[in-house]
């Protein structure tokens, strides 16, 4: 093979290689873009779903807040006392004892050495459940 | 291609046609891409791109302890599509009827309402029959039943968990989501928040393509508003109001409770009232915050003004003798007829004038002061001017300037006639005496809180205005204690051991242009403990149905006592162990 033909063949081979490389880069680039676009779409959808979840949770939280507020209304609690015939009354002024505590803490403390079980027997209301939760709350999804 | 095979003319024709075709395509492309590009792209964009408004959440209204007074909740309008629902699935529908607490036949009737006749008399297909408005928890239960054709539309509404609790103060939001009255309207600027927006794209079914979101401005939720109201105190006064209304059937009533040292309103109730959750079920007049919008002649509660002024100006002392038996008094060259008293007290000291609530005594103290000073002190105590709340409808009452007084005003004003006041103004005046003579503007807004950062926004501190000296205020407090003694007009307001100080008021109402003998406004305004006041309570009862005159000591003082008894343990008000003199020296 003459040197001219050899040179020409080499040139053709180079051009062909370049074209192949170009094609590969283009195709892989396109596929990459497609892949990236898909990932963006998936991430965006996931983000949107998360946003919807957050909105849902906030809605649920607000519902519970409202329900808690309703069942903690003093009138509602009084009705519960009546309904369950509980022997509970608001304290009278003469039932209250004031203790002067440590000024630094602005609080007074009563020492209690008895074990908890004994205290519970002695003072059942302190250990009773919140009146408000006697009305069962239906969990929402 | 050889020219030998094709005729030249045909060759040219084909070439021209091809070129013309290409030219047309190019022209069309030019038109689409260049000339009409703007219209087309905007058309495409408008069908794909949308601007979504991001609604903010309205801030909550809280009491001083953080209890919810007004919040926002989501509800569901539940309905059924009769074309889709399977009415043969009785089991599911029965469960639905059970959850909705609806009779089963009624539910079945709604599910079978497949057609309707419209106004033109034509048959129409029914695709939506409303069933009920329900809460989230019930909707969740219904969704679990999984009935085809039963679906709900979610909407947001304002919710007031306390129902009628402080309704005239809190106000409400109407169906158009517009604040109508109360704090909801006055503090809407803080509560409403700021809407945001998002530019995004949607597919052919109008579903958002989240990946094509372009620009977004987040919404900013409204700020929480914390009021000075105390839910417990409010419930106590509402319960006392209910009891009083059940017993006396008045035309109206107002009760105000506040802390005299800060001016903070702890509770404010009016009768008649309304439930802001169902405001449309109540007459419009029930929405009036009577404590601020209705004026009345206060009667004897106003006597604290001439007595305080007289003491402050040195024209009287507690032991100064006033002749309450005089039917006429010579004043500025004329004899002025004195107002009537319940009974002739004769010459008595000023303390007895206050204790027995003598009209003649108060009138003479007013005359000793003179018109100008009487008027000035009434203004200083806050009469004739609004308390400065932003709540709509507040009035300033009526206190005519001296130039407009007639010859009798100087003898009538000190007794609480010829002056129009609101319950709040009377309360403010009494709180001034309890606060050692410093008048504070009643305070309703405690804090504004950012819900995201929980940062409290600073509010400008209120400045007090000295009306009378500490000495005068304490002298008057001592006198007002005697009003609640067994000899006074308000013995029914007594809380033994706590030293209640206060003043009753009974004024005749003007009916058909004349003072009526059968219609009265009875009131009592007081505070306790007198030596260290912790709470001021004002009760105003309009036209109580009692045999005889509805005296303040009869209709309002017992309400004061009932409220006071309940507030003592709640506010940890301690009974004074020993009564030391609390009147400071005048020197």
XYZ file of C-alpha atoms in Angstrom, chain A residues 37 40-41 44-45 47-48 51 55-56 58-59 62-63 65-67 69-70 72-75 90-94 96 98-100 138-141, chain B residues 57 60 68 71-74 135-137 140-141 143-144 154 156 159 161-162 165 198 208 210-213 231-232 235 238 498 568-569 572-574:
72
model
C -34.495 14.765 34.204
C -35.358 15.573 39.072
C -38.918 14.495 38.395
C -39.776 16.762 42.813
C -42.607 14.291 43.207
C -40.803 16.647 47.660
C -44.395 17.330 46.726
C -45.175 18.717 51.400
C -49.814 19.771 55.344
C -51.718 16.661 56.406
C -50.290 20.099 60.368
C -53.982 19.633 59.724
C -54.495 21.498 64.394
C -57.447 19.163 64.693
C -55.200 21.132 69.242
C -58.763 22.228 68.643
C -60.150 19.060 70.168
C -58.949 23.044 73.553
C -62.605 22.021 73.390
C -60.318 21.492 78.323
C -62.953 24.169 78.506
C -63.911 24.664 82.162
C -67.595 24.237 81.335
C -63.311 23.565 93.294
C -61.215 24.287 96.370
C -62.567 26.764 98.878
C -60.438 29.567 100.157
C -60.271 28.012 103.646
C -55.831 26.419 100.840
C -49.903 28.896 101.811
C -46.327 27.962 102.456
C -43.469 30.363 102.342
C -60.646 8.910 67.876
C -57.280 8.862 66.224
C -57.306 10.245 62.741
C -55.149 9.109 59.891
C -52.726 30.051 58.195
C -54.517 31.785 66.879
C -56.810 28.466 72.664
C -58.105 28.743 66.022
C -58.441 27.509 62.473
C -59.747 24.066 61.689
C -60.389 22.042 58.599
C -64.720 16.852 61.251
C -61.505 15.232 60.138
C -61.854 12.229 62.453
C -61.244 9.395 58.207
C -63.640 6.747 59.479
C -62.866 6.868 54.058
C -61.997 3.591 55.707
C -62.146 20.073 52.541
C -61.022 25.760 56.432
C -63.168 27.756 65.281
C -63.602 26.129 71.243
C -65.227 28.063 74.073
C -66.951 32.423 75.867
C -45.725 29.630 43.285
C -48.912 19.791 39.024
C -43.484 19.541 40.521
C -40.235 19.350 38.556
C -41.204 22.465 36.618
C -41.697 24.728 39.588
C -59.975 31.364 80.483
C -60.812 30.284 84.023
C -65.637 30.889 82.629
C -69.846 33.612 82.379
C -60.787 39.835 102.675
C -59.691 33.685 95.619
C -58.370 30.127 95.223
C -54.197 32.634 95.259
C -55.446 35.780 96.945
C -54.388 35.537 100.554
